[in-house]
Amino acid sequence: MTTLSLSDSPATTLAVDALVIGVHADDGRAVPGPGAAEVDAALGGKLAAILASLGASGSAGEITKIATLGATTAPVVVAAGLGKPEKAADPEAVRQAAGAALRALAGSAKVALSLGSGSPGSGNGLLRAAAEGALLGTYQFVTYKSDLGKSYKAPVAAITLIVPDAKDKAAKAEVKRASALIAAVQQTRDWVNTPPNDLRPPAFADQAGTAATKAGLEVEILDEKALRKGGYGGILAVGTGSAAAPRLVQIRYRPAGAKKHIALVGKGITFDTGGISIKPAQGMADMKSDMAGAAAVISVMLAVAALKPKVAVSAYVPMAENMPSGSAYRPGDVVTMYGGKKVEVLNTDAEGRMILGDALARACEDSPDYLIDTATLTGGQVVALGHRISGVMGTSDGLLGRVKDAGQRVGEPMWLMPIPDEVRAGMDSAIADVMQIVAGFDRGGHMLQGGAFLREFVGEGVEWAHIDIAGPSYNTSAPYGYIGKGGTGVPIRTLIELIEDIASNG
Ligand code: BES
Ligand code: MN
Ligand code: ZN
């Protein structure tokens, strides 16, 4: 993986292949940002004129390369657009600019960044953002390329961040934090991008268990036999159609002196065909990403093991492959879930809530102070909020607000959605305790139906938040900023931010 280090040497003297500076947009022209002063001086005060002659506008995501011809030790200066002037101090603008620059610089070995974190008094917020964005922008998934070819551009190997004092303890801690956190994000991106034939539930559970054990965490994996013995009817129903059996992976982090306990649950459908209620062929391959919630939760545990917050965190991760077959569950089935509730199945494609119901009920047995699940649960989330904003529902306004705010701080936008009484009422079953979806395959408010169903499995009084990441966890469009094609790692950084918030503030 790419290394990250700090330097307080003048940016213009660093032995790197490229030096990244920030520029913002002023009336359609690029204006050098706070980290660009030394470069401007080295270029005889002509940086703005050079940028103008190249037509640079300073808009967000814009990358302009300048040959410095000996004026700086770096042969190339890269001007990364931050957008409007007020964005110069916005962590997300810096994160996106750093990511865009590092994507554009693939093929270079060493890169330095001067994006404002070097200015005295800028604090470490921009340093954190630059570190995260830069590392995120190096991501590539080439595991399945047998020949990378002559034009292949390897990710940048070494990133140097320019700061006022490279020996500053808080700045060094930011480097360590970003390295651990982004390693976790890259792990999730790898898992999400891995083809579904190579990541069926037993393999996924093995990989999760191996990684978590290596990180020093407690691991317990329930296989199909243990799931049957434990009465995990939802996980078993979905998994029964596949030749690869389901799993429930449990991972625990219990530091001494922790005052709170957070439980995390993530949807791990390693491939979602829809089952007997089969999906159309168009786009079905993207359903390899239906385990993005599981991957995120497992990766959060790996990051927690490295960051060591003073709060207990437990993960409950159900994994199954949703296939149509002679042994598959079917519409009309009544399934007895973990804890005894009976669910009338109407559509086998609403499988996420079946495996999550079991896991939520199991998590509540351990009396967590906070319970958070994340899942690629509904196409309705994408319809309502698009590809970049996750939908958040739950039982506690306090927790929901904290989840949304944490997402805002880390650049993973979220929006609060209701769980209306009439939606839940539409799920009353004539023959069982609850129906899995609203009767008559009502197309309205699918995301809310998912939330209403999951709430049935949350214990009385437990503060619970559900994050539907169907859109934001997987980018099917062109790369932008620090996001490439495929798995994004949403909502790992939000969950870590929230865990650190709870560790400090309860
Ligand atoms: N995994 C899908 C949801 C999804 C859709 C994720 C698009 C990412 C992108 C989920 O299991 C599903 O199929 N949901 C159905 C539920 C319906 C049958 C009630 C949906 O949203 O259409
Ligand atoms: Mn489905
Ligand atoms: Zn699904």
Coordinates of C-alpha atoms and ligand atoms in Angstrom, one line a residue:
M1 CA 0.0 0.0 0.0
T2 CA 0.9 3.6 -0.5
T3 CA 3.0 5.1 2.3
L4 CA 2.1 8.5 3.9
S5 CA 4.6 10.8 5.5
L6 CA 4.9 14.5 6.7
S7 CA 7.5 17.1 5.7
D8 CA 8.1 20.7 6.9
S9 CA 10.7 21.4 4.2
P10 CA 9.8 24.1 1.6
A11 CA 7.4 22.5 -0.9
T12 CA 9.6 23.7 -3.8
T13 CA 12.7 21.7 -2.6
L14 CA 11.1 18.3 -2.2
A15 CA 12.5 15.4 -4.3
V16 CA 9.1 14.3 -5.7
D17 CA 7.7 13.6 -9.1
A18 CA 4.8 15.9 -8.6
L19 CA 3.7 18.6 -6.2
V20 CA 0.0 19.2 -5.7
I21 CA -1.4 22.6 -4.8
G22 CA -5.0 23.8 -4.4
V23 CA -6.6 26.4 -6.6
H24 CA -10.1 27.9 -6.3
A25 CA -12.5 29.3 -8.8
D26 CA -12.9 33.1 -8.9
D27 CA -15.2 34.2 -11.8
G28 CA -14.1 31.3 -14.0
R29 CA -10.4 31.8 -13.3
A30 CA -8.2 29.6 -11.1
V31 CA -6.7 31.5 -8.1
P32 CA -3.8 29.9 -6.2
G33 CA -4.9 28.6 -2.8
P34 CA -3.3 28.8 0.6
G35 CA -0.7 26.1 0.0
A36 CA 0.5 27.6 -3.2
A37 CA 2.5 30.7 -2.1
E38 CA 6.0 29.1 -2.3
V39 CA 5.3 27.6 -5.7
D40 CA 4.1 31.0 -6.9
A41 CA 7.2 32.7 -5.6
A42 CA 9.4 30.0 -7.3
L43 CA 7.6 30.7 -10.6
G44 CA 8.4 34.5 -10.2
G45 CA 4.8 35.3 -9.1
K46 CA 3.4 34.0 -12.4
L47 CA 1.4 31.1 -11.2
A48 CA -2.0 32.8 -11.8
A49 CA -0.9 33.8 -15.3
I50 CA 0.3 30.3 -16.1
L51 CA -3.0 28.8 -14.9
A52 CA -5.0 31.4 -16.9
S53 CA -3.0 30.6 -20.1
L54 CA -3.9 26.9 -19.6
G55 CA -7.5 27.8 -19.2
A56 CA -7.8 26.5 -15.6
S57 CA -11.0 27.5 -13.9
G58 CA -10.4 26.2 -10.4
S59 CA -13.6 24.3 -10.4
A60 CA -14.0 21.3 -8.1
G61 CA -12.3 18.2 -9.5
E62 CA -10.3 20.0 -12.2
I63 CA -6.7 18.9 -12.5
T64 CA -4.2 21.1 -14.4
K65 CA -0.6 20.0 -14.8
I66 CA 2.2 22.6 -15.1
A67 CA 5.8 21.8 -16.2
T68 CA 8.1 23.8 -13.8
L69 CA 11.3 23.4 -15.9
G70 CA 13.6 23.6 -12.8
A71 CA 11.8 26.3 -10.9
T72 CA 10.9 23.7 -8.3
T73 CA 12.6 20.3 -7.6
A74 CA 9.4 18.6 -8.6
P75 CA 9.2 18.6 -12.4
V76 CA 5.5 18.9 -12.4
V77 CA 3.1 21.1 -10.3
V78 CA -0.5 19.9 -10.2
A79 CA -3.2 22.4 -9.6
A80 CA -6.2 20.7 -8.0
G81 CA -9.5 22.6 -8.2
L82 CA -11.3 23.2 -4.9
G83 CA -14.3 25.1 -6.3
K84 CA -15.6 28.4 -4.9
P85 CA -13.2 30.5 -2.7
E86 CA -15.0 29.6 0.5
K87 CA -14.3 25.9 -0.2
A88 CA -10.6 26.4 0.4
A89 CA -11.1 25.6 4.0
D90 CA -13.8 22.9 3.5
P91 CA -12.4 19.5 4.4
E92 CA -14.6 17.7 1.8
A93 CA -13.4 20.0 -1.0
V94 CA -9.8 19.3 0.0
R95 CA -10.5 15.5 0.3
Q96 CA -12.0 15.5 -3.2
A97 CA -9.2 17.6 -4.7
A98 CA -6.5 15.4 -3.2
G99 CA -8.3 12.3 -4.4
A100 CA -8.7 13.7 -8.0
A101 CA -5.0 14.6 -8.0
L102 CA -3.8 11.2 -6.9
R103 CA -6.0 9.5 -9.4
A104 CA -4.6 11.7 -12.2
L105 CA -1.0 11.1 -10.9
A106 CA -1.1 7.3 -11.2
G107 CA 2.2 6.2 -12.8
S108 CA 4.2 8.7 -10.6
A109 CA 6.2 7.2 -7.7
K110 CA 6.4 10.1 -5.3
V111 CA 4.0 12.9 -4.8
A112 CA 3.8 15.8 -2.3
L113 CA 0.6 17.7 -1.3
S114 CA 0.4 21.3 -0.2
L115 CA -3.4 21.8 0.1
G116 CA -3.6 24.3 2.9
S117 CA -2.7 21.9 5.7
G118 CA 0.8 23.6 5.7
S119 CA -0.6 27.0 6.6
P120 CA 0.0 28.0 10.2
G121 CA -3.3 28.0 12.1
S122 CA -5.1 25.7 9.6
G123 CA -5.4 23.1 12.4
N124 CA -5.4 19.4 11.5
G125 CA -8.8 19.2 9.9
L126 CA -7.4 19.9 6.4
L127 CA -4.4 17.6 7.1
R128 CA -6.8 14.8 7.9
A129 CA -8.9 15.5 4.8
A130 CA -5.8 15.7 2.5
A131 CA -4.4 12.5 3.9
E132 CA -7.7 10.6 3.5
G133 CA -8.5 11.9 0.1
A134 CA -5.0 11.3 -1.2
L135 CA -4.9 7.7 0.0
L136 CA -8.5 7.0 -1.2
G137 CA -7.5 8.3 -4.7
T138 CA -4.7 5.7 -5.0
Y139 CA -7.2 2.8 -5.1
Q140 CA -7.1 0.4 -8.0
F141 CA -8.6 -3.1 -8.4
V142 CA -6.4 -5.1 -10.8
T143 CA -6.5 -8.6 -9.2
Y144 CA -8.3 -10.1 -12.2
K145 CA -6.1 -8.6 -15.0
S146 CA -3.8 -11.3 -16.3
D147 CA -1.8 -8.7 -18.2
L148 CA -1.6 -5.1 -17.0
G149 CA -0.1 -4.1 -20.4
K150 CA 2.4 -1.4 -21.3
S151 CA 0.2 1.6 -20.6
Y152 CA -0.6 0.5 -17.0
K153 CA -0.1 3.2 -14.5
A154 CA 0.6 1.9 -11.0
P155 CA -0.8 3.8 -8.0
V156 CA 1.5 6.5 -6.4
A157 CA 3.8 4.7 -4.0
A158 CA 4.7 7.5 -1.5
I159 CA 2.7 10.5 -0.5
T160 CA 4.2 13.4 1.5
L161 CA 2.0 16.0 3.2
I162 CA 3.4 19.4 3.8
V163 CA 2.8 20.7 7.3
P164 CA 4.2 23.5 9.5
D165 CA 5.9 21.0 11.9
A166 CA 6.5 17.5 10.8
K167 CA 7.4 16.4 14.4
D168 CA 4.1 17.7 15.8
K169 CA 2.5 14.8 17.7
A170 CA -1.1 15.6 16.6
A171 CA 0.0 15.7 13.0
K172 CA 1.8 12.4 13.3
A173 CA -1.3 10.9 14.9
E174 CA -3.4 12.0 11.9
V175 CA -1.0 10.1 9.5
K176 CA -1.4 6.9 11.6
R177 CA -5.2 7.4 11.8
A178 CA -5.6 8.0 8.0
S179 CA -3.4 5.0 7.1
A180 CA -5.5 2.6 9.3
L181 CA -8.8 4.1 8.3
I182 CA -8.2 4.1 4.6
A183 CA -6.7 0.6 4.7
A184 CA -10.0 -0.5 6.0
V185 CA -11.9 1.4 3.3
Q186 CA -9.6 -0.2 0.6
Q187 CA -10.3 -3.7 2.1
T188 CA -14.0 -3.1 1.7
R189 CA -13.6 -1.8 -1.8
D190 CA -11.7 -5.0 -2.6
W191 CA -14.4 -7.2 -1.1
V192 CA -17.2 -5.4 -2.9
N193 CA -15.3 -5.5 -6.2
T194 CA -14.4 -9.2 -5.9
P195 CA -16.5 -11.3 -8.4
P196 CA -19.3 -13.2 -6.6
N197 CA -18.0 -16.6 -7.6
D198 CA -14.9 -15.9 -5.5
L199 CA -16.7 -14.5 -2.5
R200 CA -19.6 -16.8 -1.5
P201 CA -20.6 -16.8 2.2
P202 CA -18.1 -19.5 3.4
A203 CA -15.2 -17.7 1.7
F204 CA -16.3 -14.2 2.8
A205 CA -16.7 -15.4 6.4
D206 CA -13.3 -17.1 6.4
Q207 CA -11.6 -13.9 5.0
A208 CA -13.4 -11.8 7.6
G209 CA -12.5 -14.1 10.4
T210 CA -8.8 -14.3 9.4
A211 CA -8.5 -10.5 9.1
A212 CA -10.2 -9.9 12.4
T213 CA -8.2 -12.6 14.3
K214 CA -5.0 -11.1 12.9
A215 CA -6.1 -7.7 14.1
G216 CA -6.5 -9.1 17.7
L217 CA -10.3 -9.2 17.7
E218 CA -12.5 -11.9 19.1
V219 CA -14.2 -13.9 16.3
E220 CA -17.1 -16.4 16.3
I221 CA -18.5 -17.8 13.1
L222 CA -21.7 -19.7 13.0
D223 CA -22.0 -22.1 10.1
E224 CA -25.2 -23.6 8.8
K225 CA -25.3 -26.2 11.5
A226 CA -24.9 -23.7 14.2
L227 CA -27.4 -21.4 12.6
R228 CA -30.0 -24.3 12.6
K229 CA -29.2 -25.0 16.2
G230 CA -29.6 -21.3 17.1
G231 CA -32.9 -20.9 15.2
Y232 CA -31.7 -18.3 12.7
G233 CA -34.6 -18.8 10.4
G234 CA -34.2 -15.7 8.3
I235 CA -30.6 -16.3 7.4
L236 CA -31.3 -20.0 6.7
A237 CA -34.3 -19.3 4.5
V238 CA -32.4 -17.0 2.2
G239 CA -29.3 -19.2 2.2
T240 CA -31.1 -22.4 1.5
G241 CA -31.3 -21.8 -2.3
S242 CA -27.6 -21.7 -2.7
A243 CA -25.1 -24.6 -2.7
A244 CA -22.8 -22.3 -0.7
A245 CA -24.2 -22.3 2.9
P246 CA -24.9 -19.1 4.9
R247 CA -22.9 -17.8 7.8
L248 CA -23.2 -15.4 10.8
V249 CA -19.9 -13.7 11.6
Q250 CA -19.5 -12.1 15.0
I251 CA -16.6 -9.9 15.9
R252 CA -16.0 -8.3 19.2
Y253 CA -13.8 -5.5 20.5
R254 CA -13.9 -5.0 24.3
P255 CA -11.4 -2.5 25.6
A256 CA -10.9 -2.1 29.4
G257 CA -12.7 0.9 30.8
A258 CA -15.3 1.2 28.1
K259 CA -18.5 2.9 29.3
K260 CA -20.7 2.2 26.2
H261 CA -21.4 -0.7 23.9
I262 CA -22.1 -0.2 20.2
A263 CA -23.5 -3.0 18.1
L264 CA -23.1 -3.0 14.3
V265 CA -25.0 -5.1 11.8
G266 CA -24.2 -5.3 8.0
K267 CA -26.1 -7.0 5.1
G268 CA -23.9 -9.7 3.5
I269 CA -25.7 -10.9 0.5
T270 CA -22.7 -12.1 -1.6
F271 CA -24.9 -12.2 -4.7
D272 CA -28.6 -11.2 -5.1
T273 CA -30.3 -12.8 -8.0
G274 CA -33.7 -12.0 -6.4
G275 CA -34.2 -15.8 -5.8
I276 CA -37.5 -17.2 -7.0
S277 CA -38.7 -13.6 -7.4
I278 CA -35.8 -13.3 -9.9
K279 CA -34.4 -9.9 -11.0
P280 CA -34.2 -8.8 -14.6
A281 CA -30.8 -9.7 -16.3
Q282 CA -30.0 -6.1 -17.0
G283 CA -27.7 -4.8 -14.2
M284 CA -27.8 -8.0 -12.2
A285 CA -24.0 -8.3 -12.2
D286 CA -23.9 -5.2 -9.9
M287 CA -25.6 -7.3 -7.3
K288 CA -22.2 -8.6 -6.3
S289 CA -22.1 -5.4 -4.3
D290 CA -25.1 -6.5 -2.1
M291 CA -22.6 -7.4 0.7
A292 CA -21.3 -3.8 0.9
G293 CA -22.8 -3.3 4.3
A294 CA -21.2 -6.4 5.7
A295 CA -17.8 -5.5 4.2
A296 CA -18.1 -2.0 5.7
V297 CA -19.0 -3.3 9.2
I298 CA -16.1 -5.9 9.1
S299 CA -13.7 -3.2 8.0
V300 CA -14.9 -0.8 10.7
M301 CA -13.9 -3.5 13.2
L302 CA -10.5 -3.8 11.6
A303 CA -10.1 0.0 11.9
V304 CA -11.3 0.0 15.5
A305 CA -8.7 -2.6 16.3
A306 CA -6.0 -0.2 15.1
L307 CA -7.5 3.0 16.4
K308 CA -8.5 1.6 19.8
P309 CA -11.3 3.9 20.9
K310 CA -12.5 3.6 24.5
V311 CA -15.9 2.0 23.7
A312 CA -16.9 -1.6 23.2
V313 CA -17.9 -2.5 19.6
S314 CA -19.5 -5.7 18.4
A315 CA -20.3 -6.8 14.9
Y316 CA -23.0 -9.2 13.8
V317 CA -22.7 -9.9 10.1
P318 CA -25.1 -12.3 8.3
M319 CA -23.9 -13.7 5.0
A320 CA -26.0 -15.6 2.4
E321 CA -26.3 -16.0 -1.4
N322 CA -29.8 -15.3 -2.7
M323 CA -30.3 -17.9 -5.5
P324 CA -33.3 -19.5 -7.2
S325 CA -33.2 -23.3 -7.1
G326 CA -35.2 -26.4 -6.1
S327 CA -34.3 -25.8 -2.5
A328 CA -34.9 -22.0 -2.5
Y329 CA -37.4 -20.3 -0.2
R330 CA -40.5 -19.1 -1.9
P331 CA -43.1 -16.4 -1.9
G332 CA -45.9 -17.6 0.5
D333 CA -43.5 -19.2 2.9
V334 CA -43.8 -18.4 6.6
V335 CA -40.4 -18.2 8.2
T336 CA -39.7 -18.3 12.0
M337 CA -37.0 -15.8 12.6
Y338 CA -34.4 -15.7 15.4
G339 CA -36.3 -14.8 18.5
G340 CA -39.5 -16.5 17.3
K341 CA -41.3 -13.8 15.2
K342 CA -43.1 -15.3 12.2
V343 CA -42.7 -13.6 8.8
E344 CA -44.9 -14.1 5.7
V345 CA -42.6 -14.0 2.7
L346 CA -44.1 -12.3 -0.3
N347 CA -41.1 -11.5 -2.5
T348 CA -37.8 -13.5 -2.2
D349 CA -36.0 -10.4 -3.5
A350 CA -36.6 -8.7 -0.2
E351 CA -34.0 -11.0 1.3
G352 CA -31.8 -8.4 3.0
R353 CA -34.4 -7.7 5.7
M354 CA -34.7 -11.5 6.3
I355 CA -31.0 -12.0 7.2
L356 CA -30.8 -8.6 9.0
G357 CA -33.9 -9.3 11.2
D358 CA -32.1 -12.3 12.7
A359 CA -28.9 -10.4 13.2
L360 CA -30.6 -7.4 14.8
A361 CA -32.5 -9.6 17.2
R362 CA -29.3 -11.4 18.1
A363 CA -27.4 -8.1 18.6
C364 CA -30.2 -6.9 21.0
E365 CA -29.6 -9.9 23.3
D366 CA -26.2 -8.3 24.2
S367 CA -28.0 -5.1 25.3
P368 CA -26.1 -2.5 23.3
D369 CA -26.4 1.2 24.1
Y370 CA -26.5 1.9 20.4
L371 CA -27.4 -0.4 17.5
I372 CA -26.5 0.6 13.9
D373 CA -27.1 -1.4 10.8
T374 CA -26.1 -0.7 7.2
A375 CA -27.4 -2.4 4.1
T376 CA -27.8 -2.1 0.4
L377 CA -31.4 -2.7 1.3
T378 CA -33.7 -1.1 -1.3
G379 CA -33.7 0.3 -4.9
G380 CA -36.2 2.7 -3.3
Q381 CA -33.2 4.4 -1.6
V382 CA -31.7 5.2 -5.0
V383 CA -35.0 6.4 -6.3
A384 CA -35.5 8.8 -3.4
L385 CA -32.0 10.1 -2.7
G386 CA -29.8 9.1 -5.7
H387 CA -26.4 7.7 -5.8
R388 CA -24.5 9.8 -3.2
I389 CA -26.9 10.3 -0.3
S390 CA -27.7 7.5 2.1
G391 CA -31.1 7.1 3.8
V392 CA -31.2 6.9 7.6
M393 CA -34.1 5.7 9.7
G394 CA -34.4 4.5 13.2
T395 CA -35.8 4.8 16.7
S396 CA -33.8 7.6 18.4
D397 CA -33.8 11.2 17.1
G398 CA -30.6 11.8 19.1
L399 CA -28.7 8.9 17.4
L400 CA -30.1 9.7 14.0
G401 CA -28.9 13.3 14.2
R402 CA -25.4 12.1 15.3
V403 CA -25.2 9.7 12.4
K404 CA -26.2 12.4 9.9
D405 CA -23.8 14.9 11.4
A406 CA -20.9 12.4 11.4
G407 CA -21.7 11.6 7.7
Q408 CA -21.6 15.4 7.0
R409 CA -18.2 15.8 8.6
V410 CA -16.6 13.0 6.7
G411 CA -18.1 13.7 3.3
E412 CA -20.6 10.8 3.3
P413 CA -23.9 12.7 3.1
M414 CA -27.0 11.2 4.7
W415 CA -30.6 12.2 4.9
L416 CA -33.2 11.3 7.6
M417 CA -36.3 9.4 6.5
P418 CA -39.4 8.5 8.4
I419 CA -41.0 5.2 9.3
P420 CA -44.7 6.1 8.9
D421 CA -47.3 4.1 10.9
E422 CA -49.4 3.4 7.8
V423 CA -46.4 1.8 6.1
R424 CA -46.0 -0.6 9.0
A425 CA -49.8 -1.1 9.2
G426 CA -49.6 -2.2 5.5
M427 CA -47.4 -5.0 6.6
D428 CA -49.9 -6.7 8.9
S429 CA -50.2 -10.3 7.9
A430 CA -53.5 -12.3 7.8
I431 CA -51.7 -15.5 8.7
A432 CA -48.4 -14.6 10.5
D433 CA -47.0 -11.9 12.7
V434 CA -45.7 -9.6 10.0
M435 CA -45.4 -9.5 6.2
Q436 CA -42.0 -8.9 4.6
I437 CA -43.3 -6.1 2.4
V438 CA -46.5 -4.0 2.0
A439 CA -49.2 -6.1 0.5
G440 CA -49.9 -5.9 -3.2
F441 CA -46.3 -5.0 -4.0
D442 CA -46.9 -1.3 -3.4
R443 CA -44.2 0.6 -5.1
G444 CA -44.5 3.6 -2.8
G445 CA -41.8 4.2 -0.1
H446 CA -39.8 1.0 -0.5
M447 CA -37.0 2.4 1.6
L448 CA -39.4 3.1 4.4
Q449 CA -40.9 -0.4 4.2
G450 CA -37.4 -1.8 4.7
G451 CA -37.0 0.4 7.8
A452 CA -40.5 -0.5 9.1
F453 CA -39.7 -4.2 8.8
L454 CA -36.3 -4.1 10.4
R455 CA -37.7 -2.1 13.4
E456 CA -39.7 -5.3 14.3
F457 CA -36.5 -7.0 15.3
V458 CA -35.0 -4.1 17.4
G459 CA -35.5 -4.7 21.2
E460 CA -37.7 -2.3 23.2
G461 CA -35.8 0.9 24.1
V462 CA -32.7 0.2 22.1
E463 CA -31.4 3.3 20.2
W464 CA -31.2 2.1 16.6
A465 CA -30.2 3.6 13.3
H466 CA -30.5 1.9 9.9
I467 CA -28.4 3.3 7.0
D468 CA -29.6 2.3 3.5
I469 CA -26.5 2.5 1.3
A470 CA -27.9 0.9 -1.9
G471 CA -26.7 3.8 -4.1
P472 CA -23.7 5.3 -2.3
S473 CA -21.8 2.1 -1.6
Y474 CA -21.2 1.3 -5.3
N475 CA -20.3 3.7 -8.0
T476 CA -21.5 2.6 -11.5
S477 CA -20.7 6.0 -13.1
A478 CA -17.5 7.7 -14.0
P479 CA -14.8 8.1 -11.2
Y480 CA -14.8 11.5 -9.4
G481 CA -12.7 13.0 -6.6
Y482 CA -11.5 10.1 -4.4
I483 CA -14.2 7.7 -5.6
G484 CA -13.4 5.3 -8.4
K485 CA -15.7 2.9 -10.2
G486 CA -17.1 0.1 -8.1
G487 CA -17.1 -0.2 -4.3
T488 CA -16.7 3.2 -2.5
G489 CA -16.4 2.2 1.2
V490 CA -19.5 4.1 2.3
P491 CA -20.3 4.3 5.3
I492 CA -17.1 3.2 7.0
R493 CA -15.7 6.7 7.7
T494 CA -19.1 7.8 9.1
L495 CA -19.2 4.8 11.5
I496 CA -15.6 5.4 12.7
E497 CA -16.4 9.1 13.2
L498 CA -19.6 8.1 15.2
I499 CA -17.7 5.5 17.2
E500 CA -15.0 8.1 18.2
D501 CA -17.8 10.6 19.0
I502 CA -19.5 8.0 21.3
A503 CA -16.1 7.1 22.9
S504 CA -15.5 10.8 23.8
N505 CA -19.0 12.0 24.5
G506 CA -21.0 8.9 25.5
Ligands
BES1 N1 -30.2 -5.6 -3.0 C1 -31.5 -5.1 -3.4 C2 -31.5 -3.6 -3.3 C3 -30.6 -2.8 -4.3 C4 -31.1 -2.3 -5.5 C5 -29.3 -2.5 -3.9 C6 -30.3 -1.6 -6.3 C7 -28.5 -1.8 -4.8 C8 -29.0 -1.3 -6.0 C9 -32.5 -5.7 -2.5 O1 -32.3 -6.9 -2.0 C10 -33.8 -5.7 -3.3 O2 -33.9 -6.5 -4.2 N2 -34.8 -4.9 -2.9 C11 -36.0 -4.9 -3.5 C12 -37.1 -5.0 -2.5 C13 -38.5 -5.2 -3.0 C14 -38.6 -6.6 -3.6 C15 -39.5 -5.1 -1.9 C16 -36.2 -3.5 -4.3 O3 -35.6 -2.5 -3.7 O4 -36.7 -3.5 -5.4
MN2 MN -33.0 -8.4 -3.3
ZN3 ZN -30.4 -7.5 -1.9

